[in-house]
Amino acid sequence: MRLSFKILIIWVKPPGTIELKTSFGDLTMEKGIRIVDLLGKEEEYTGKKALVQGWVRTKRDSKAGICFIEINDGSCMKSLQVIAELDREDYSELLKKITTGSAILVEGAVSASPGKGQSIELHAERIHLYGWADPALYPLQKKRHSFEYLRQIAHLRPRTNTIGAAARVRNRLSYAIHQFFQNLGFHYIHTPIITASDCEGAGEIFRVTTLDPVHPVDTTEEDPYRNDFFAKPAFLTVSGQLQAEIYALALGRVYTFGPTFRAENSNTSRHLAEFWMVEPEMAFYDLEDDLDLAQAFIKKLVGVVLDDCGEELEFFARFIEPELMARLQNAAQSAFEVITYSEAVDILIKSSEKFAFPVQWGVDLQSEHERYLTERVFKKPLGIINFPRSLKPFYMRVNDDEKTVAAMDILVPGIGEIIGGSQREERLDLLLEQMRIKEISADDYRWYIELRQFGSVPHSGFGLGLERMMQFVTGIQNIREVIPFPRTPGHVEF
RNA sequence: UCCCCGGUAGCUCAAUGGCAGAGCGGGUGGCUGUUAACCACUAGGUUGAUGGUUCGAGUCCGUCCCGGGGAGCCA
């Protein structure tokens, strides 16, 4: 029997064209240099040849015999200026066809640019047009578009500066999340997407079923879900926390990072039906340890973006949020303020601020209260701990005062709550009491209870919404712009 | 889901109840080492849908759909 194999060849061809060719059968595809790499080594490439591939942002003809093409390949904010000669026999006809949005390859010599706005440019010796874009129909113009419009063309919007930059920052953040936890010895656990845990305090949930929607379950039957796929009600997860606890009580320190679903009919700039959440869970951590970790985590994420996404931040600061850099520097450098819920209530009551919702001990803090505290009083990230027991879910650890639980919320200016976490109730009797008060079925959570029966330990964890973090570090106001394909009530396009 | 604001050309927006408009984008021509280029000409509309008031509705009223801001819920 003959073995078939695919060959990957990489070679550097003097005087500097880096090519990478893959052979899949008889198809050969050229691979050029990414624009970010080219611009990062301007001096090295000046005077040498390079091959780039990307999408045309704009083209300007000059009757002096040349044409300027701005090509962007998504590797960075910057586009590369290509100089093409209008009267060249080999590509002059092709040049006429190149329009904004077209996908092209350009090979040529890199030289210093005499014009303003760019240090180097590429003088085309060979041009290839992969895919033309009809200028009468291409929906993206050179000028600014509204985010509402771009959302309708989510298949093309990553080609814009803002959405492209957001995608690169999101990638860097995601990587940094793994780096942060891996460096601290955390294990990445894949908690289930489909779950039968349907309460946990979270609101509406998505049902997962293979039952015929036209003929829904007969509720008069003894077991209406008998014929459903899982033979019982199943849902999309609203949190991986409870399962993460299982692994924390075996591997010590773990985290989950994956999609999370809420079927709430929330129409706001801060809510999605499908979003990504990071949930660390640590054995032998109390609330203070939890808080310390959360603070270090936020500082690390902000620091990484400041260090590695400079161009993107500069762009966001210029066009989206002027205060962005100050906000991020502040979050990366200053220590977070931490107060108790009771202290927060005192501050709010003593303030002269007029709130739409009056404050008193025992009621939940409203958005206006949170914003006042983090934006007006402390002007930096703020942790609030020890909330009234009645306001928080059953799994949070009851404090000695028996009135509060070891919960923590971290609020940031401009966004509000970005992290919610707690020390978990590890004492069997108190957990059962909490479940009884909150009317949680002990049968459904047998396994969760058994974690307290067999080798229970103090443990803590928190959840951070990736998109909320994205909003914080980019300054982009609507959460629908920081996720590639937003799912909100009435919207599952793309 | 509730409150407020909006929906007019491909995009961003004008238009006292009285002829449907501009800028940008597109097309054509001109000019220029250009940079969100510039100049001229040109094409482009069932004013979100539906019902009503009126001699006459983009404009006023009802209902619905969609978008934005805020609220609730939360991450």
Coordinates of C-alpha atoms (C1' of nucleotides) in Angstrom, one line a residue:
Chain A
M1 CA 0.0 0.0 0.0
R2 CA 1.4 3.4 -0.9
L3 CA 1.4 6.2 1.5
S4 CA 0.1 9.5 0.4
F5 CA 1.5 12.5 2.1
K6 CA 1.4 16.2 2.0
I7 CA 4.5 18.4 1.8
L8 CA 5.1 21.6 3.6
I9 CA 8.1 23.5 2.3
I10 CA 9.4 26.7 3.8
W11 CA 12.3 28.6 2.3
V12 CA 13.8 32.0 2.3
K13 CA 14.5 33.2 -1.2
P14 CA 17.1 35.9 -1.5
P15 CA 16.9 38.8 -1.5
G16 CA 14.4 38.5 1.2
T17 CA 11.1 37.2 -0.1
I18 CA 9.9 34.8 2.5
E19 CA 7.6 32.3 0.9
L20 CA 5.9 29.3 2.3
K21 CA 4.4 26.8 -0.1
T22 CA 2.0 24.1 0.7
S23 CA 1.2 21.3 -1.7
F24 CA -2.2 19.7 -1.3
G25 CA -2.4 17.5 -4.4
D26 CA -1.9 19.7 -7.4
L27 CA -3.0 22.9 -5.7
T28 CA -0.1 25.2 -4.8
M29 CA -0.8 28.2 -2.7
E30 CA 1.7 31.0 -2.2
K31 CA 2.1 32.5 1.2
G32 CA 3.5 35.9 1.7
I33 CA 4.7 37.9 4.6
R34 CA 2.2 39.4 7.0
I35 CA 2.0 43.2 7.0
V36 CA 2.6 43.3 10.7
D37 CA 5.9 41.4 10.3
L38 CA 6.9 43.6 7.3
L39 CA 6.3 46.8 9.1
G40 CA 8.0 45.5 12.2
K41 CA 11.2 45.0 10.3
E42 CA 11.1 48.0 8.0
E43 CA 14.9 48.4 7.9
E44 CA 15.5 44.8 7.3
Y45 CA 13.1 44.7 4.3
T46 CA 14.0 48.0 2.7
G47 CA 15.6 47.3 -0.6
K48 CA 14.4 43.7 -0.6
K49 CA 11.5 41.9 -2.2
A50 CA 8.3 41.0 -0.4
L51 CA 5.0 39.3 -1.2
V52 CA 1.9 40.4 0.6
Q53 CA -1.7 39.2 0.4
G54 CA -4.8 41.0 1.7
W55 CA -7.8 43.2 1.0
V56 CA -7.8 46.6 -0.7
R57 CA -8.9 49.4 1.6
T58 CA -8.6 52.2 -0.9
K59 CA -7.0 52.9 -4.3
R60 CA -6.0 56.3 -5.6
D61 CA -5.0 56.8 -9.2
S62 CA -2.5 59.3 -10.2
K63 CA -2.1 60.5 -13.7
A64 CA 1.6 60.9 -13.1
G65 CA 1.7 57.3 -14.0
I66 CA 1.3 55.6 -10.7
C67 CA -1.5 54.3 -8.5
F68 CA -1.6 53.9 -4.8
I69 CA -3.2 50.9 -3.3
E70 CA -3.7 50.5 0.4
I71 CA -3.8 46.9 1.3
N72 CA -4.7 45.4 4.7
D73 CA -4.3 41.8 5.7
G74 CA -5.9 42.0 9.2
S75 CA -2.5 41.2 10.9
C76 CA -2.4 44.7 12.4
M77 CA -4.1 48.1 12.3
K78 CA -1.8 49.5 9.6
S79 CA -2.3 49.0 5.9
L80 CA 0.6 48.8 3.5
Q81 CA 0.9 51.3 0.7
V82 CA 1.5 49.7 -2.7
I83 CA 2.8 51.7 -5.6
A84 CA 1.8 50.3 -9.0
E85 CA 2.7 51.7 -12.4
L86 CA -0.3 52.5 -14.6
D87 CA 1.3 51.8 -17.9
R88 CA 2.9 48.4 -17.3
E89 CA 2.0 45.9 -19.9
D90 CA 1.9 42.9 -17.5
Y91 CA -0.6 44.3 -15.0
S92 CA -2.1 47.6 -16.2
E93 CA -5.4 46.0 -17.3
L94 CA -5.6 44.1 -14.0
L95 CA -4.9 47.3 -12.1
K96 CA -8.1 48.9 -13.6
K97 CA -10.2 46.1 -12.1
I98 CA -8.8 46.5 -8.5
T99 CA -11.4 48.1 -6.3
T100 CA -12.0 48.7 -2.6
G101 CA -12.7 45.3 -1.0
S102 CA -10.9 43.2 -3.6
A103 CA -8.5 40.5 -2.5
I104 CA -5.1 40.7 -4.1
L105 CA -1.5 39.6 -4.0
V106 CA 1.4 42.0 -4.6
E107 CA 5.0 41.1 -5.0
G108 CA 7.6 43.7 -5.3
A109 CA 10.4 45.8 -3.9
V110 CA 10.2 47.4 -0.5
S111 CA 11.5 51.0 -0.3
A112 CA 11.4 54.0 1.9
S113 CA 8.3 56.1 1.2
P114 CA 8.7 59.8 0.3
G115 CA 5.2 60.6 1.3
K116 CA 3.7 61.3 4.7
G117 CA 1.8 58.7 6.6
Q118 CA 3.9 55.7 6.1
S119 CA 7.6 54.8 6.4
I120 CA 7.9 52.2 3.7
E121 CA 5.9 51.2 0.6
L122 CA 5.8 48.2 -1.8
H123 CA 6.6 48.8 -5.5
A124 CA 4.5 46.2 -7.4
E125 CA 6.3 44.0 -9.8
R126 CA 3.6 41.4 -9.9
I127 CA -0.1 41.7 -8.9
H128 CA -2.7 38.9 -8.7
L129 CA -6.4 39.5 -8.2
Y130 CA -7.9 36.7 -6.1
G131 CA -11.4 38.0 -5.7
W132 CA -13.0 41.1 -7.2
A133 CA -15.5 43.2 -5.2
D134 CA -18.1 45.1 -7.2
P135 CA -17.7 48.8 -6.1
A136 CA -21.4 49.4 -6.8
L137 CA -22.4 46.7 -4.4
Y138 CA -19.6 46.4 -1.8
P139 CA -21.2 47.6 1.4
L140 CA -18.0 48.9 3.1
Q141 CA -16.9 52.4 2.3
K142 CA -13.7 54.2 3.2
K143 CA -15.6 56.4 5.6
R144 CA -16.9 55.6 9.0
H145 CA -20.0 53.4 9.3
S146 CA -22.4 53.2 12.2
F147 CA -22.1 50.1 14.4
E148 CA -25.8 49.4 13.8
Y149 CA -25.2 49.1 10.1
L150 CA -22.0 47.0 10.5
R151 CA -23.9 44.6 12.6
Q152 CA -26.2 43.8 9.6
I153 CA -23.1 42.8 7.6
A154 CA -21.3 40.9 10.3
H155 CA -19.7 38.7 7.6
L156 CA -17.8 41.8 6.3
R157 CA -17.4 43.9 9.4
P158 CA -14.2 42.3 10.6
R159 CA -12.6 44.1 7.6
T160 CA -13.2 47.4 9.3
N161 CA -10.6 49.0 11.6
T162 CA -12.7 48.9 14.8
I163 CA -14.1 45.4 14.5
G164 CA -10.8 44.0 13.3
A165 CA -9.0 45.6 16.2
A166 CA -11.5 44.3 18.6
A167 CA -11.0 40.8 17.2
R168 CA -7.2 41.0 17.7
V169 CA -7.6 42.3 21.3
R170 CA -10.1 39.6 22.0
N171 CA -7.6 37.0 20.8
R172 CA -4.9 38.5 23.0
L173 CA -7.1 38.6 26.0
S174 CA -8.2 34.9 25.5
Y175 CA -4.6 33.9 25.3
A176 CA -3.7 35.9 28.3
I177 CA -6.4 34.2 30.3
H178 CA -4.8 30.8 29.7
Q179 CA -1.3 32.2 30.4
F180 CA -2.4 33.7 33.7
F181 CA -3.9 30.6 35.0
Q182 CA -1.4 28.1 33.5
N183 CA 1.4 30.1 35.1
L184 CA -0.2 29.7 38.5
G185 CA -0.7 26.0 38.1
F186 CA -4.4 26.0 37.3
H187 CA -5.8 23.2 35.2
Y188 CA -8.1 24.0 32.3
I189 CA -11.3 22.0 32.7
H190 CA -13.9 21.6 30.0
T191 CA -17.2 21.8 31.8
P192 CA -20.3 20.7 30.0
I193 CA -22.3 22.9 27.6
I194 CA -25.5 20.8 28.1
T195 CA -26.6 20.4 31.6
A196 CA -29.6 19.3 33.7
S197 CA -28.9 21.8 36.4
D198 CA -31.7 24.3 35.8
C199 CA -31.7 26.6 38.7
E200 CA -28.7 28.1 40.5
G201 CA -30.5 31.4 40.7
A202 CA -29.8 32.3 37.1
G203 CA -32.9 33.4 35.3
E204 CA -34.2 32.1 32.0
I205 CA -32.4 29.2 30.4
F206 CA -32.3 27.6 26.9
R207 CA -33.9 24.2 26.7
V208 CA -32.1 21.4 24.7
T209 CA -34.5 18.9 23.2
T210 CA -35.1 16.7 20.3
L211 CA -38.9 16.6 20.9
D212 CA -41.1 17.7 18.1
P213 CA -41.9 21.4 18.7
V214 CA -45.2 21.1 16.9
H215 CA -46.3 18.4 19.3
P216 CA -44.8 19.4 22.6
V217 CA -44.6 17.1 25.7
D218 CA -47.8 15.7 27.1
T219 CA -47.7 17.1 30.6
T220 CA -50.5 14.8 31.7
E221 CA -48.1 11.9 31.2
E222 CA -46.3 10.6 34.3
D223 CA -42.9 11.3 32.7
P224 CA -43.4 13.7 29.8
Y225 CA -39.7 13.7 29.0
R226 CA -39.5 10.0 28.6
N227 CA -39.0 10.3 24.9
D228 CA -36.7 13.3 24.9
F229 CA -33.0 12.7 24.0
F230 CA -31.7 12.8 27.6
A231 CA -35.0 11.3 29.0
K232 CA -35.2 14.4 31.3
P233 CA -35.1 18.1 30.9
A234 CA -31.8 19.5 29.6
F235 CA -30.5 23.0 29.1
L236 CA -27.6 25.0 27.8
T237 CA -25.3 25.9 30.7
V238 CA -25.6 29.2 32.5
S239 CA -22.3 28.6 34.3
G240 CA -19.6 26.0 34.6
Q241 CA -19.1 26.8 38.3
L242 CA -20.8 23.8 39.9
Q243 CA -18.9 21.4 37.7
A244 CA -15.7 23.3 38.2
E245 CA -16.1 22.9 41.9
I246 CA -16.0 19.1 41.4
Y247 CA -12.6 19.3 39.7
A248 CA -11.3 22.0 42.2
L249 CA -12.0 19.4 44.9
A250 CA -9.8 17.0 43.1
L251 CA -7.1 19.0 41.2
G252 CA -6.9 21.9 43.5
R253 CA -6.9 24.9 41.2
V254 CA -8.9 24.8 38.0
Y255 CA -10.6 27.1 35.5
T256 CA -13.2 26.9 32.8
F257 CA -13.4 29.2 29.8
G258 CA -16.1 28.7 27.4
P259 CA -19.5 29.8 26.1
T260 CA -22.4 30.5 28.4
F261 CA -26.1 31.0 27.6
R262 CA -28.9 33.0 29.1
A263 CA -32.3 33.2 27.6
E264 CA -33.2 36.4 29.4
N265 CA -35.1 38.9 27.3
S266 CA -32.4 41.5 28.0
N267 CA -32.1 44.3 25.4
T268 CA -29.1 46.2 26.7
S269 CA -25.6 47.2 25.6
R270 CA -24.3 44.8 28.3
H271 CA -26.1 41.6 27.7
L272 CA -25.9 38.7 25.2
A273 CA -27.7 35.4 25.0
E274 CA -24.4 33.7 24.2
F275 CA -21.3 35.0 25.8
W276 CA -17.9 33.7 27.1
M277 CA -17.1 33.4 30.7
V278 CA -13.9 32.5 32.6
E279 CA -14.5 30.7 35.9
P280 CA -11.6 29.8 38.2
E281 CA -12.4 27.6 41.1
M282 CA -9.8 27.0 43.9
A283 CA -9.7 24.6 46.8
F284 CA -8.3 26.0 50.0
Y285 CA -9.0 29.6 49.0
D286 CA -11.1 31.8 51.2
L287 CA -12.8 35.0 50.1
E288 CA -9.8 37.1 50.7
D289 CA -7.6 34.8 48.5
D290 CA -10.4 34.9 45.9
L291 CA -10.4 38.7 45.9
D292 CA -6.6 38.8 45.6
L293 CA -6.7 36.5 42.7
A294 CA -9.4 38.4 40.9
Q295 CA -7.5 41.6 41.4
A296 CA -4.3 40.1 40.0
F297 CA -6.2 38.6 37.1
I298 CA -7.8 41.9 36.0
K299 CA -4.4 43.7 36.4
K300 CA -2.7 41.1 34.3
L301 CA -5.3 41.2 31.5
V302 CA -5.2 45.0 31.4
G303 CA -1.4 44.9 31.5
V304 CA -1.1 42.5 28.6
V305 CA -3.4 44.5 26.4
L306 CA -1.5 47.7 27.3
D307 CA 1.8 45.9 26.4
D308 CA 0.8 44.0 23.3
C309 CA -2.1 45.9 21.7
G310 CA -0.7 49.4 21.6
E311 CA -1.9 50.2 18.1
E312 CA -5.4 49.0 18.8
L313 CA -5.6 50.9 22.0
E314 CA -4.3 54.0 20.3
F315 CA -7.1 53.6 17.7
F316 CA -9.8 53.1 20.3
A317 CA -8.6 56.0 22.4
R318 CA -8.7 58.2 19.3
F319 CA -12.0 57.2 17.8
I320 CA -14.0 55.4 20.5
E321 CA -13.2 56.5 24.1
P322 CA -10.8 59.4 24.8
E323 CA -10.4 58.4 28.5
L324 CA -9.4 54.9 27.6
M325 CA -5.7 55.0 28.3
A326 CA -6.1 56.8 31.7
R327 CA -8.7 54.3 32.7
L328 CA -6.5 51.3 31.8
Q329 CA -3.3 52.7 33.4
N330 CA -5.4 53.4 36.5
A331 CA -6.7 49.8 36.6
A332 CA -3.3 48.3 36.0
Q333 CA -1.5 50.3 38.6
S334 CA -3.7 51.4 41.5
A335 CA -4.8 48.9 44.2
F336 CA -8.5 48.1 44.0
E337 CA -10.7 49.5 46.8
V338 CA -12.6 46.8 48.8
I339 CA -15.6 47.6 50.9
T340 CA -18.4 45.6 52.5
Y341 CA -21.9 45.7 51.3
S342 CA -22.9 47.4 54.6
E343 CA -20.2 50.1 54.0
A344 CA -21.4 50.6 50.5
V345 CA -25.0 51.1 51.8
D346 CA -23.7 53.6 54.4
I347 CA -21.8 55.6 51.7
L348 CA -24.8 55.7 49.5
I349 CA -27.2 56.8 52.3
K350 CA -24.9 59.5 53.5
S351 CA -24.3 60.8 50.0
S352 CA -26.3 63.8 48.9
E353 CA -26.9 62.1 45.6
K354 CA -30.6 61.6 44.6
F355 CA -31.1 58.1 43.4
A356 CA -34.2 56.8 41.6
F357 CA -34.1 53.8 43.8
P358 CA -33.7 54.5 47.5
V359 CA -31.0 52.6 49.4
Q360 CA -31.4 50.6 52.5
W361 CA -29.7 47.6 54.0
G362 CA -31.0 44.4 52.5
V363 CA -31.9 45.7 49.0
D364 CA -29.8 44.9 46.0
L365 CA -27.6 47.7 44.7
Q366 CA -28.9 49.2 41.5
S367 CA -26.9 50.1 38.4
E368 CA -27.0 53.8 39.5
H369 CA -25.6 52.9 42.9
E370 CA -22.8 50.8 41.5
R371 CA -21.9 53.5 39.0
Y372 CA -21.9 56.2 41.7
L373 CA -19.5 54.2 43.9
T374 CA -17.0 53.2 41.2
E375 CA -17.1 56.2 39.0
R376 CA -17.8 59.1 41.5
V377 CA -16.6 58.0 44.9
F378 CA -13.6 55.7 44.3
K379 CA -12.9 56.4 40.6
K380 CA -11.2 53.0 40.2
P381 CA -12.1 49.3 40.3
L382 CA -14.1 48.5 43.4
G383 CA -14.7 45.2 45.2
I384 CA -17.8 44.8 47.3
I385 CA -18.0 41.9 49.7
N386 CA -20.4 40.3 52.2
F387 CA -23.8 40.7 50.7
P388 CA -27.1 40.0 52.5
R389 CA -27.7 36.3 52.4
S390 CA -31.2 36.8 50.9
L391 CA -29.8 38.4 47.8
K392 CA -27.3 35.7 46.8
P393 CA -27.5 32.1 45.6
F394 CA -27.6 29.0 47.8
Y395 CA -24.0 28.0 47.3
M396 CA -22.4 31.0 48.8
R397 CA -20.8 30.6 52.3
V398 CA -22.8 31.9 55.2
N399 CA -20.8 34.3 57.3
D400 CA -20.6 34.2 61.1
D401 CA -23.2 36.9 61.4
E402 CA -25.6 34.6 59.7
K403 CA -27.0 37.6 57.9
T404 CA -24.5 37.8 55.1
V405 CA -22.6 35.5 52.7
A406 CA -19.0 35.6 51.6
A407 CA -19.8 37.0 48.2
M408 CA -17.8 39.5 46.1
D409 CA -18.6 41.7 43.2
I410 CA -15.9 43.7 41.3
L411 CA -17.1 46.8 39.6
V412 CA -15.2 48.9 37.1
P413 CA -15.9 52.4 36.0
G414 CA -17.9 52.6 32.8
I415 CA -19.0 49.0 32.8
G416 CA -20.3 48.1 36.2
E417 CA -20.0 44.5 37.4
I418 CA -17.3 42.6 35.7
I419 CA -16.7 39.8 38.2
G420 CA -19.0 38.0 40.5
G421 CA -17.7 35.4 42.9
S422 CA -17.8 33.9 46.4
Q423 CA -16.4 31.5 48.9
R424 CA -18.6 28.4 48.5
E425 CA -20.5 26.9 51.4
E426 CA -18.4 23.8 52.3
R427 CA -20.3 22.8 55.5
L428 CA -22.9 20.2 54.8
D429 CA -25.5 21.2 57.3
L430 CA -25.3 24.9 56.3
L431 CA -25.5 24.0 52.6
L432 CA -28.6 21.9 53.2
E433 CA -30.2 24.7 55.2
Q434 CA -29.4 27.2 52.4
M435 CA -31.0 24.8 49.9
R436 CA -34.0 24.4 52.0
I437 CA -34.5 28.2 52.3
K438 CA -33.9 28.8 48.6
E439 CA -36.1 25.8 47.7
I440 CA -33.4 24.0 45.8
S441 CA -34.1 20.3 45.2
A442 CA -31.7 18.1 47.1
D443 CA -32.4 15.2 44.7
D444 CA -31.3 17.2 41.7
Y445 CA -28.0 18.3 43.4
R446 CA -27.2 15.0 45.1
W447 CA -23.7 15.1 43.6
Y448 CA -23.1 18.7 44.8
I449 CA -24.1 17.8 48.3
E450 CA -21.9 14.7 48.3
L451 CA -18.9 17.0 47.6
R452 CA -19.6 18.2 51.2
Q453 CA -20.0 14.7 52.5
F454 CA -16.7 13.4 51.2
G455 CA -13.5 15.3 51.8
S456 CA -15.0 18.8 51.8
V457 CA -12.6 21.7 51.9
P458 CA -13.0 25.5 52.0
H459 CA -13.0 26.7 48.4
S460 CA -13.8 29.8 46.3
G461 CA -14.1 31.0 42.8
F462 CA -15.4 33.7 40.5
G463 CA -16.7 34.4 37.0
L464 CA -15.5 37.0 34.6
G465 CA -17.5 37.9 31.5
L466 CA -15.0 38.1 28.6
E467 CA -17.2 40.5 26.7
R468 CA -17.5 42.9 29.7
M469 CA -13.7 42.8 30.0
M470 CA -13.5 43.5 26.2
Q471 CA -15.8 46.5 26.7
F472 CA -13.6 47.7 29.5
V473 CA -10.3 47.5 27.7
T474 CA -11.5 48.7 24.3
G475 CA -14.0 51.4 25.4
I476 CA -16.5 50.0 22.9
Q477 CA -19.9 50.7 24.5
N478 CA -22.1 48.1 23.0
I479 CA -21.3 44.5 23.8
R480 CA -22.5 43.4 20.4
E481 CA -19.4 44.9 18.9
V482 CA -16.9 43.0 21.0
I483 CA -18.1 39.5 20.0
P484 CA -17.8 38.3 16.4
F485 CA -21.4 37.1 16.1
P486 CA -23.7 38.5 18.8
R487 CA -26.7 36.5 19.8
T488 CA -29.5 38.6 21.3
P489 CA -33.3 38.3 21.5
G490 CA -34.5 37.9 17.9
H491 CA -31.0 37.7 16.4
V492 CA -29.1 34.5 15.4
E493 CA -28.0 35.6 12.0
F494 CA -24.6 34.4 10.6
Chain B
rU1 C1' -40.4 43.0 29.5
rC2 C1' -41.0 48.5 30.8
rC3 C1' -39.8 54.0 29.8
rC4 C1' -37.8 57.6 26.3
rC5 C1' -36.0 58.7 21.2
rG6 C1' -35.6 57.3 16.2
rG7 C1' -36.7 54.6 11.1
rU8 C1' -36.4 59.3 4.3
rA9 C1' -31.2 57.4 -1.8
rG10 C1' -26.1 52.1 -1.0
rC11 C1' -24.2 55.0 3.9
rU12 C1' -24.8 59.4 7.4
rC13 C1' -28.6 62.8 7.7
rA14 C1' -32.1 67.5 6.2
rA15 C1' -37.1 68.7 4.7
rU16 C1' -44.0 74.9 9.1
rG17 C1' -49.5 69.5 6.8
rG18 C1' -48.3 71.8 0.3
rC19 C1' -42.8 70.0 -6.0
rA20 C1' -38.5 64.3 -2.3
rG21 C1' -33.1 67.2 -0.7
rA22 C1' -27.6 67.4 0.8
rG23 C1' -22.9 65.2 1.9
rC24 C1' -20.4 60.8 1.2
rG25 C1' -20.4 56.3 -1.8
rG26 C1' -21.4 54.5 -7.3
rG27 C1' -20.7 55.8 -12.8
rU28 C1' -18.3 59.2 -16.5
rG29 C1' -14.7 63.0 -17.5
rG30 C1' -10.6 66.1 -15.5
rC31 C1' -6.4 67.1 -12.0
rU32 C1' -2.8 65.5 -8.6
rG33 C1' 3.5 61.2 -4.9
rU34 C1' -1.7 60.3 -3.3
rU35 C1' -3.3 59.7 2.3
rA36 C1' -11.3 60.1 4.7
rA37 C1' -7.7 63.3 -1.9
rC38 C1' -9.7 67.3 -5.1
rC39 C1' -13.1 69.6 -9.4
rA40 C1' -17.2 68.9 -12.9
rC41 C1' -21.3 66.1 -14.8
rU42 C1' -24.6 61.9 -13.9
rA43 C1' -27.7 57.8 -12.2
rG44 C1' -30.1 56.6 -7.8
rG45 C1' -36.7 56.9 -3.7
rU46 C1' -43.4 52.4 -2.7
rU47 C1' -40.1 58.2 3.1
rG48 C1' -40.1 50.6 8.0
rA49 C1' -45.4 48.0 7.5
rU50 C1' -50.5 48.7 7.8
rG51 C1' -55.1 51.3 8.9
rG52 C1' -57.1 56.2 9.6
rU53 C1' -57.8 61.9 9.8
rU54 C1' -57.3 65.6 5.6
rC55 C1' -58.6 68.9 -0.6
rG56 C1' -53.6 67.2 0.4
rA57 C1' -49.4 63.1 5.0
rG58 C1' -42.2 62.0 5.1
rU59 C1' -44.8 65.3 8.6
rC60 C1' -50.9 64.3 12.5
rC61 C1' -53.5 59.7 15.0
rG62 C1' -54.0 54.0 16.0
rU63 C1' -51.6 49.2 15.6
rC64 C1' -47.3 46.3 14.4
rC65 C1' -42.0 45.6 13.0
rC66 C1' -37.0 47.2 13.5
rG67 C1' -32.9 50.2 15.7
rG68 C1' -30.6 53.4 19.7
rG69 C1' -30.4 55.1 24.9
rG70 C1' -32.0 53.9 29.9
rA71 C1' -34.2 50.3 33.5
rG72 C1' -34.9 45.4 35.3
rC73 C1' -32.0 40.6 35.2
rC74 C1' -27.0 39.6 35.3
rA75 C1' -21.4 38.4 33.4

